[in-house]
Amino acid sequence: MGESQFPWGGRTAVMGVLNLTPDSFSDGGRFDRPQVAVRQAGLMLAQGADLLDLGAQSTRPGAEEVGPQREMERLLPALAAIRAAHPNALLSIDTFHAPVAEAALAAGAHWINDVSGGRRDPALLRLAAAAGCPLVLMHSRGDSRTMDQLAHYDDVVAEVRAGLLEATETALAAGVCSTQVIWDPGLGFAKDTGHNLALLRGLALLAAEGFPLLVGPSRKRFIGAVLSEPRPRARLWGTAAACGFAIAQGARILRVHDVGPIVQTARMADALRA
Ligand code: HH2
């Protein structure tokens, strides 16, 4: 996604989260039936989502990994139904398994969003290279069982930047075109509250590397910690503040659950930035 291919010009894009899982941290079990997923997809598109991110494996700390087969069983019926109902919708697939990404691209998905930044399944990088599709490389450490123990940094912004540069080099060596690479600091993935706040403050340093920045603060634990709000779905205002701040620091894409309010947040922050 070099600038020439970024389809939204100077405007911040909003990616609506659609979890087809029984156990995601804020919406598990709400949209895991295809007809309900289609309805939620339609709602988010009507509210102004620029693209949707479909996930069939929760990545929250402690989540059980179900494996690519089960992931595909959850994903593909909903993906087919969403494609049929919304043929022009831009669809991203949140997976770190190459077979899942491959099946999803064959079924009409457009982007791959890999929370492991290509670490978990190197075949995913070769697939993204062959497909020539946008690829989100997110910073993370370990997996959903180990990430919380790995949240140790001397300088979290510098270390995330170095991790993303390394992931990008590996992706380019696998044939991915640099203009298709999107960076994501991975808020909440092997990061504690202080690390997440420091990363948001330091986003401009990451943006300076030239890859479009995607950030996903939506409803996450660090917002709950700042607000003393244990209910993920009650963290909208904290999410909106983080999104507005992220735009001011150079974020280009926001990954969120509450599309309507965050589209408004983004339009206002865009106007201020301009
Ligand atoms: N966060 C989550 C999942 N995927 N992808 C990117 N690129 N960036 C993120 O910050 C990100 C992500 C976690 O949120 P959610 O999908 O709502 O929860 P769960 O992993 O429990 O399904």
PDB file of N, CA and C in Angstrom, residues 198-268:
ATOM      1  N   ALA A 198       2.874   4.379  25.445  1.00  0.00           N
ATOM      2  CA  ALA A 198       4.130   4.861  24.858  1.00  0.00           C
ATOM      3  C   ALA A 198       4.117   4.672  23.334  1.00  0.00           C
ATOM      4  N   LEU A 199       3.557   3.553  22.880  1.00  0.00           N
ATOM      5  CA  LEU A 199       3.501   3.308  21.430  1.00  0.00           C
ATOM      6  C   LEU A 199       2.597   4.320  20.734  1.00  0.00           C
ATOM      7  N   LEU A 200       1.467   4.640  21.365  1.00  0.00           N
ATOM      8  CA  LEU A 200       0.590   5.650  20.755  1.00  0.00           C
ATOM      9  C   LEU A 200       1.301   7.003  20.700  1.00  0.00           C
ATOM     10  N   ARG A 201       2.000   7.360  21.775  1.00  0.00           N
ATOM     11  CA  ARG A 201       2.741   8.637  21.783  1.00  0.00           C
ATOM     12  C   ARG A 201       3.846   8.641  20.743  1.00  0.00           C
ATOM     13  N   GLY A 202       4.416   7.473  20.483  1.00  0.00           N
ATOM     14  CA  GLY A 202       5.564   7.387  19.567  1.00  0.00           C
ATOM     15  C   GLY A 202       5.199   6.961  18.156  1.00  0.00           C
ATOM     16  N   LEU A 203       3.916   6.964  17.821  1.00  0.00           N
ATOM     17  CA  LEU A 203       3.500   6.477  16.495  1.00  0.00           C
ATOM     18  C   LEU A 203       4.198   7.221  15.363  1.00  0.00           C
ATOM     19  N   ALA A 204       4.426   8.532  15.562  1.00  0.00           N
ATOM     20  CA  ALA A 204       5.027   9.324  14.478  1.00  0.00           C
ATOM     21  C   ALA A 204       6.390   8.761  14.082  1.00  0.00           C
ATOM     22  N   LEU A 205       7.117   8.181  15.052  1.00  0.00           N
ATOM     23  CA  LEU A 205       8.420   7.583  14.735  1.00  0.00           C
ATOM     24  C   LEU A 205       8.259   6.366  13.834  1.00  0.00           C
ATOM     25  N   LEU A 206       7.177   5.616  14.068  1.00  0.00           N
ATOM     26  CA  LEU A 206       6.906   4.458  13.200  1.00  0.00           C
ATOM     27  C   LEU A 206       6.429   4.932  11.833  1.00  0.00           C
ATOM     28  N   ALA A 207       5.553   5.942  11.829  1.00  0.00           N
ATOM     29  CA  ALA A 207       5.010   6.458  10.559  1.00  0.00           C
ATOM     30  C   ALA A 207       6.134   6.978   9.660  1.00  0.00           C
ATOM     31  N   ALA A 208       7.195   7.473  10.302  1.00  0.00           N
ATOM     32  CA  ALA A 208       8.309   8.054   9.533  1.00  0.00           C
ATOM     33  C   ALA A 208       8.991   7.025   8.639  1.00  0.00           C
ATOM     34  N   GLU A 209       8.793   5.742   8.916  1.00  0.00           N
ATOM     35  CA  GLU A 209       9.415   4.710   8.072  1.00  0.00           C
ATOM     36  C   GLU A 209       8.728   4.589   6.715  1.00  0.00           C
ATOM     37  N   GLY A 210       7.529   5.183   6.597  1.00  0.00           N
ATOM     38  CA  GLY A 210       6.911   5.280   5.274  1.00  0.00           C
ATOM     39  C   GLY A 210       5.836   4.257   4.951  1.00  0.00           C
ATOM     40  N   PHE A 211       5.619   3.283   5.826  1.00  0.00           N
ATOM     41  CA  PHE A 211       4.554   2.314   5.567  1.00  0.00           C
ATOM     42  C   PHE A 211       3.254   2.832   6.210  1.00  0.00           C
ATOM     43  N   PRO A 212       2.119   2.712   5.509  1.00  0.00           N
ATOM     44  CA  PRO A 212       0.871   3.158   6.128  1.00  0.00           C
ATOM     45  C   PRO A 212       0.681   2.443   7.471  1.00  0.00           C
ATOM     46  N   LEU A 213       0.245   3.202   8.472  1.00  0.00           N
ATOM     47  CA  LEU A 213       0.102   2.635   9.817  1.00  0.00           C
ATOM     48  C   LEU A 213      -1.342   2.303  10.120  1.00  0.00           C
ATOM     49  N   LEU A 214      -1.565   1.060  10.554  1.00  0.00           N
ATOM     50  CA  LEU A 214      -2.875   0.630  11.041  1.00  0.00           C
ATOM     51  C   LEU A 214      -2.767   0.499  12.557  1.00  0.00           C
ATOM     52  N   VAL A 215      -3.754   0.979  13.302  1.00  0.00           N
ATOM     53  CA  VAL A 215      -3.725   0.762  14.753  1.00  0.00           C
ATOM     54  C   VAL A 215      -5.063   0.234  15.231  1.00  0.00           C
ATOM     55  N   GLY A 216      -4.998  -0.645  16.241  1.00  0.00           N
ATOM     56  CA  GLY A 216      -6.199  -1.299  16.742  1.00  0.00           C
ATOM     57  C   GLY A 216      -6.345  -1.157  18.256  1.00  0.00           C
ATOM     58  N   PRO A 217      -6.712   0.043  18.725  1.00  0.00           N
ATOM     59  CA  PRO A 217      -6.883   0.214  20.182  1.00  0.00           C
ATOM     60  C   PRO A 217      -8.233  -0.288  20.685  1.00  0.00           C
ATOM     61  N   SER A 218      -9.130  -0.644  19.787  1.00  0.00           N
ATOM     62  CA  SER A 218     -10.550  -0.775  20.104  1.00  0.00           C
ATOM     63  C   SER A 218     -10.856  -1.645  21.331  1.00  0.00           C
ATOM     64  N   ARG A 219     -11.428  -1.021  22.353  1.00  0.00           N
ATOM     65  CA  ARG A 219     -11.955  -1.703  23.550  1.00  0.00           C
ATOM     66  C   ARG A 219     -10.886  -2.446  24.347  1.00  0.00           C
ATOM     67  N   LYS A 220      -9.601  -2.193  24.086  1.00  0.00           N
ATOM     68  CA  LYS A 220      -8.571  -3.068  24.666  1.00  0.00           C
ATOM     69  C   LYS A 220      -8.319  -2.802  26.145  1.00  0.00           C
ATOM     70  N   ARG A 221      -7.598  -3.747  26.753  1.00  0.00           N
ATOM     71  CA  ARG A 221      -7.378  -3.730  28.215  1.00  0.00           C
ATOM     72  C   ARG A 221      -6.727  -2.456  28.707  1.00  0.00           C
ATOM     73  N   PHE A 222      -5.801  -1.899  27.927  1.00  0.00           N
ATOM     74  CA  PHE A 222      -5.110  -0.687  28.425  1.00  0.00           C
ATOM     75  C   PHE A 222      -6.097   0.458  28.572  1.00  0.00           C
ATOM     76  N   ILE A 223      -7.124   0.499  27.734  1.00  0.00           N
ATOM     77  CA  ILE A 223      -8.154   1.534  27.875  1.00  0.00           C
ATOM     78  C   ILE A 223      -8.967   1.256  29.143  1.00  0.00           C
ATOM     79  N   GLY A 224      -9.289  -0.015  29.366  1.00  0.00           N
ATOM     80  CA  GLY A 224      -9.985  -0.392  30.595  1.00  0.00           C
ATOM     81  C   GLY A 224      -9.179  -0.028  31.829  1.00  0.00           C
ATOM     82  N   ALA A 225      -7.838  -0.184  31.731  1.00  0.00           N
ATOM     83  CA  ALA A 225      -6.981   0.131  32.881  1.00  0.00           C
ATOM     84  C   ALA A 225      -6.977   1.638  33.150  1.00  0.00           C
ATOM     85  N   VAL A 226      -6.884   2.439  32.102  1.00  0.00           N
ATOM     86  CA  VAL A 226      -6.864   3.898  32.294  1.00  0.00           C
ATOM     87  C   VAL A 226      -8.199   4.379  32.852  1.00  0.00           C
ATOM     88  N   LEU A 227      -9.290   3.805  32.356  1.00  0.00           N
ATOM     89  CA  LEU A 227     -10.636   4.275  32.731  1.00  0.00           C
ATOM     90  C   LEU A 227     -11.223   3.536  33.931  1.00  0.00           C
ATOM     91  N   SER A 228     -10.522   2.539  34.451  1.00  0.00           N
ATOM     92  CA  SER A 228     -11.098   1.634  35.461  1.00  0.00           C
ATOM     93  C   SER A 228     -12.450   1.117  34.970  1.00  0.00           C
ATOM     94  N   GLU A 229     -12.453   0.635  33.738  1.00  0.00           N
ATOM     95  CA  GLU A 229     -13.690   0.155  33.114  1.00  0.00           C
ATOM     96  C   GLU A 229     -13.502  -1.306  32.700  1.00  0.00           C
ATOM     97  N   PRO A 230     -14.037  -2.244  33.481  1.00  0.00           N
ATOM     98  CA  PRO A 230     -13.814  -3.654  33.164  1.00  0.00           C
ATOM     99  C   PRO A 230     -14.630  -4.168  31.972  1.00  0.00           C
ATOM    100  N   ARG A 231     -15.647  -3.436  31.547  1.00  0.00           N
ATOM    101  CA  ARG A 231     -16.514  -3.942  30.467  1.00  0.00           C
ATOM    102  C   ARG A 231     -15.999  -3.464  29.108  1.00  0.00           C
ATOM    103  N   PRO A 232     -15.473  -4.397  28.279  1.00  0.00           N
ATOM    104  CA  PRO A 232     -14.896  -3.973  26.996  1.00  0.00           C
ATOM    105  C   PRO A 232     -15.844  -3.122  26.162  1.00  0.00           C
ATOM    106  N   ARG A 233     -17.121  -3.456  26.163  1.00  0.00           N
ATOM    107  CA  ARG A 233     -18.032  -2.716  25.279  1.00  0.00           C
ATOM    108  C   ARG A 233     -18.365  -1.325  25.814  1.00  0.00           C
ATOM    109  N   ALA A 234     -17.919  -1.024  27.038  1.00  0.00           N
ATOM    110  CA  ALA A 234     -18.137   0.319  27.596  1.00  0.00           C
ATOM    111  C   ALA A 234     -16.887   1.195  27.434  1.00  0.00           C
ATOM    112  N   ARG A 235     -15.964   0.774  26.568  1.00  0.00           N
ATOM    113  CA  ARG A 235     -14.702   1.513  26.398  1.00  0.00           C
ATOM    114  C   ARG A 235     -14.693   2.362  25.119  1.00  0.00           C
ATOM    115  N   LEU A 236     -15.872   2.715  24.610  1.00  0.00           N
ATOM    116  CA  LEU A 236     -15.943   3.452  23.345  1.00  0.00           C
ATOM    117  C   LEU A 236     -15.269   4.817  23.424  1.00  0.00           C
ATOM    118  N   TRP A 237     -15.497   5.556  24.512  1.00  0.00           N
ATOM    119  CA  TRP A 237     -14.952   6.929  24.559  1.00  0.00           C
ATOM    120  C   TRP A 237     -13.441   6.895  24.679  1.00  0.00           C
ATOM    121  N   GLY A 238     -12.935   5.937  25.411  1.00  0.00           N
ATOM    122  CA  GLY A 238     -11.479   5.774  25.489  1.00  0.00           C
ATOM    123  C   GLY A 238     -10.917   5.369  24.135  1.00  0.00           C
ATOM    124  N   THR A 239     -11.647   4.502  23.440  1.00  0.00           N
ATOM    125  CA  THR A 239     -11.226   4.099  22.092  1.00  0.00           C
ATOM    126  C   THR A 239     -11.194   5.310  21.171  1.00  0.00           C
ATOM    127  N   ALA A 240     -12.250   6.148  21.275  1.00  0.00           N
ATOM    128  CA  ALA A 240     -12.320   7.324  20.394  1.00  0.00           C
ATOM    129  C   ALA A 240     -11.149   8.270  20.666  1.00  0.00           C
ATOM    130  N   ALA A 241     -10.816   8.467  21.946  1.00  0.00           N
ATOM    131  CA  ALA A 241      -9.683   9.349  22.279  1.00  0.00           C
ATOM    132  C   ALA A 241      -8.389   8.787  21.699  1.00  0.00           C
ATOM    133  N   ALA A 242      -8.198   7.471  21.863  1.00  0.00           N
ATOM    134  CA  ALA A 242      -6.978   6.850  21.329  1.00  0.00           C
ATOM    135  C   ALA A 242      -6.934   6.981  19.810  1.00  0.00           C
ATOM    136  N   CYS A 243      -8.079   6.843  19.155  1.00  0.00           N
ATOM    137  CA  CYS A 243      -8.117   6.944  17.687  1.00  0.00           C
ATOM    138  C   CYS A 243      -7.801   8.368  17.223  1.00  0.00           C
ATOM    139  N   GLY A 244      -8.407   9.349  17.867  1.00  0.00           N
ATOM    140  CA  GLY A 244      -8.137  10.741  17.481  1.00  0.00           C
ATOM    141  C   GLY A 244      -6.669  11.075  17.652  1.00  0.00           C
ATOM    142  N   PHE A 245      -6.098  10.624  18.768  1.00  0.00           N
ATOM    143  CA  PHE A 245      -4.677  10.873  19.040  1.00  0.00           C
ATOM    144  C   PHE A 245      -3.808  10.149  18.001  1.00  0.00           C
ATOM    145  N   ALA A 246      -4.185   8.909  17.684  1.00  0.00           N
ATOM    146  CA  ALA A 246      -3.394   8.126  16.720  1.00  0.00           C
ATOM    147  C   ALA A 246      -3.388   8.806  15.352  1.00  0.00           C
ATOM    148  N   ILE A 247      -4.519   9.365  14.959  1.00  0.00           N
ATOM    149  CA  ILE A 247      -4.569  10.068  13.664  1.00  0.00           C
ATOM    150  C   ILE A 247      -3.607  11.257  13.685  1.00  0.00           C
ATOM    151  N   ALA A 248      -3.614  11.990  14.784  1.00  0.00           N
ATOM    152  CA  ALA A 248      -2.708  13.152  14.881  1.00  0.00           C
ATOM    153  C   ALA A 248      -1.246  12.722  14.790  1.00  0.00           C
ATOM    154  N   GLN A 249      -0.957  11.493  15.206  1.00  0.00           N
ATOM    155  CA  GLN A 249       0.430  10.980  15.164  1.00  0.00           C
ATOM    156  C   GLN A 249       0.754  10.274  13.847  1.00  0.00           C
ATOM    157  N   GLY A 250      -0.222  10.200  12.928  1.00  0.00           N
ATOM    158  CA  GLY A 250       0.100   9.631  11.610  1.00  0.00           C
ATOM    159  C   GLY A 250      -0.568   8.319  11.256  1.00  0.00           C
ATOM    160  N   ALA A 251      -1.483   7.799  12.094  1.00  0.00           N
ATOM    161  CA  ALA A 251      -2.184   6.553  11.729  1.00  0.00           C
ATOM    162  C   ALA A 251      -3.053   6.792  10.505  1.00  0.00           C
ATOM    163  N   ARG A 252      -3.133   5.787   9.633  1.00  0.00           N
ATOM    164  CA  ARG A 252      -3.908   5.921   8.400  1.00  0.00           C
ATOM    165  C   ARG A 252      -5.136   5.022   8.376  1.00  0.00           C
ATOM    166  N   ILE A 253      -5.120   3.967   9.198  1.00  0.00           N
ATOM    167  CA  ILE A 253      -6.233   3.014   9.227  1.00  0.00           C
ATOM    168  C   ILE A 253      -6.506   2.667  10.692  1.00  0.00           C
ATOM    169  N   LEU A 254      -7.786   2.692  11.089  1.00  0.00           N
ATOM    170  CA  LEU A 254      -8.170   2.344  12.456  1.00  0.00           C
ATOM    171  C   LEU A 254      -8.977   1.057  12.423  1.00  0.00           C
ATOM    172  N   ARG A 255      -8.574   0.092  13.237  1.00  0.00           N
ATOM    173  CA  ARG A 255      -9.306  -1.181  13.309  1.00  0.00           C
ATOM    174  C   ARG A 255     -10.191  -1.127  14.554  1.00  0.00           C
ATOM    175  N   VAL A 256     -11.522  -1.070  14.342  1.00  0.00           N
ATOM    176  CA  VAL A 256     -12.429  -0.828  15.472  1.00  0.00           C
ATOM    177  C   VAL A 256     -13.707  -1.653  15.379  1.00  0.00           C
ATOM    178  N   HIS A 257     -14.329  -1.835  16.554  1.00  0.00           N
ATOM    179  CA  HIS A 257     -15.619  -2.528  16.616  1.00  0.00           C
ATOM    180  C   HIS A 257     -16.786  -1.566  16.401  1.00  0.00           C
ATOM    181  N   ASP A 258     -16.669  -0.328  16.928  1.00  0.00           N
ATOM    182  CA  ASP A 258     -17.801   0.629  16.919  1.00  0.00           C
ATOM    183  C   ASP A 258     -17.636   1.584  15.745  1.00  0.00           C
ATOM    184  N   VAL A 259     -18.013   1.103  14.558  1.00  0.00           N
ATOM    185  CA  VAL A 259     -17.656   1.837  13.335  1.00  0.00           C
ATOM    186  C   VAL A 259     -18.276   3.229  13.286  1.00  0.00           C
ATOM    187  N   GLY A 260     -19.586   3.348  13.527  1.00  0.00           N
ATOM    188  CA  GLY A 260     -20.254   4.649  13.365  1.00  0.00           C
ATOM    189  C   GLY A 260     -19.579   5.755  14.172  1.00  0.00           C
ATOM    190  N   PRO A 261     -19.435   5.607  15.481  1.00  0.00           N
ATOM    191  CA  PRO A 261     -18.796   6.665  16.271  1.00  0.00           C
ATOM    192  C   PRO A 261     -17.340   6.923  15.872  1.00  0.00           C
ATOM    193  N   ILE A 262     -16.626   5.886  15.468  1.00  0.00           N
ATOM    194  CA  ILE A 262     -15.205   6.106  15.133  1.00  0.00           C
ATOM    195  C   ILE A 262     -15.064   6.742  13.751  1.00  0.00           C
ATOM    196  N   VAL A 263     -16.010   6.506  12.842  1.00  0.00           N
ATOM    197  CA  VAL A 263     -15.982   7.240  11.571  1.00  0.00           C
ATOM    198  C   VAL A 263     -16.113   8.734  11.866  1.00  0.00           C
ATOM    199  N   GLN A 264     -17.013   9.105  12.764  1.00  0.00           N
ATOM    200  CA  GLN A 264     -17.149  10.528  13.128  1.00  0.00           C
ATOM    201  C   GLN A 264     -15.873  11.055  13.778  1.00  0.00           C
ATOM    202  N   THR A 265     -15.317  10.271  14.679  1.00  0.00           N
ATOM    203  CA  THR A 265     -14.056  10.660  15.334  1.00  0.00           C
ATOM    204  C   THR A 265     -12.976  10.913  14.286  1.00  0.00           C
ATOM    205  N   ALA A 266     -12.894  10.001  13.322  1.00  0.00           N
ATOM    206  CA  ALA A 266     -11.847  10.106  12.295  1.00  0.00           C
ATOM    207  C   ALA A 266     -12.068  11.327  11.410  1.00  0.00           C
ATOM    208  N   ARG A 267     -13.318  11.581  11.024  1.00  0.00           N
ATOM    209  CA  ARG A 267     -13.574  12.749  10.162  1.00  0.00           C
ATOM    210  C   ARG A 267     -13.161  14.036  10.881  1.00  0.00           C
ATOM    211  N   MET A 268     -13.465  14.109  12.188  1.00  0.00           N
ATOM    212  CA  MET A 268     -13.134  15.316  12.945  1.00  0.00           C
ATOM    213  C   MET A 268     -11.615  15.448  13.102  1.00  0.00           C
TER     214      MET A 268
END
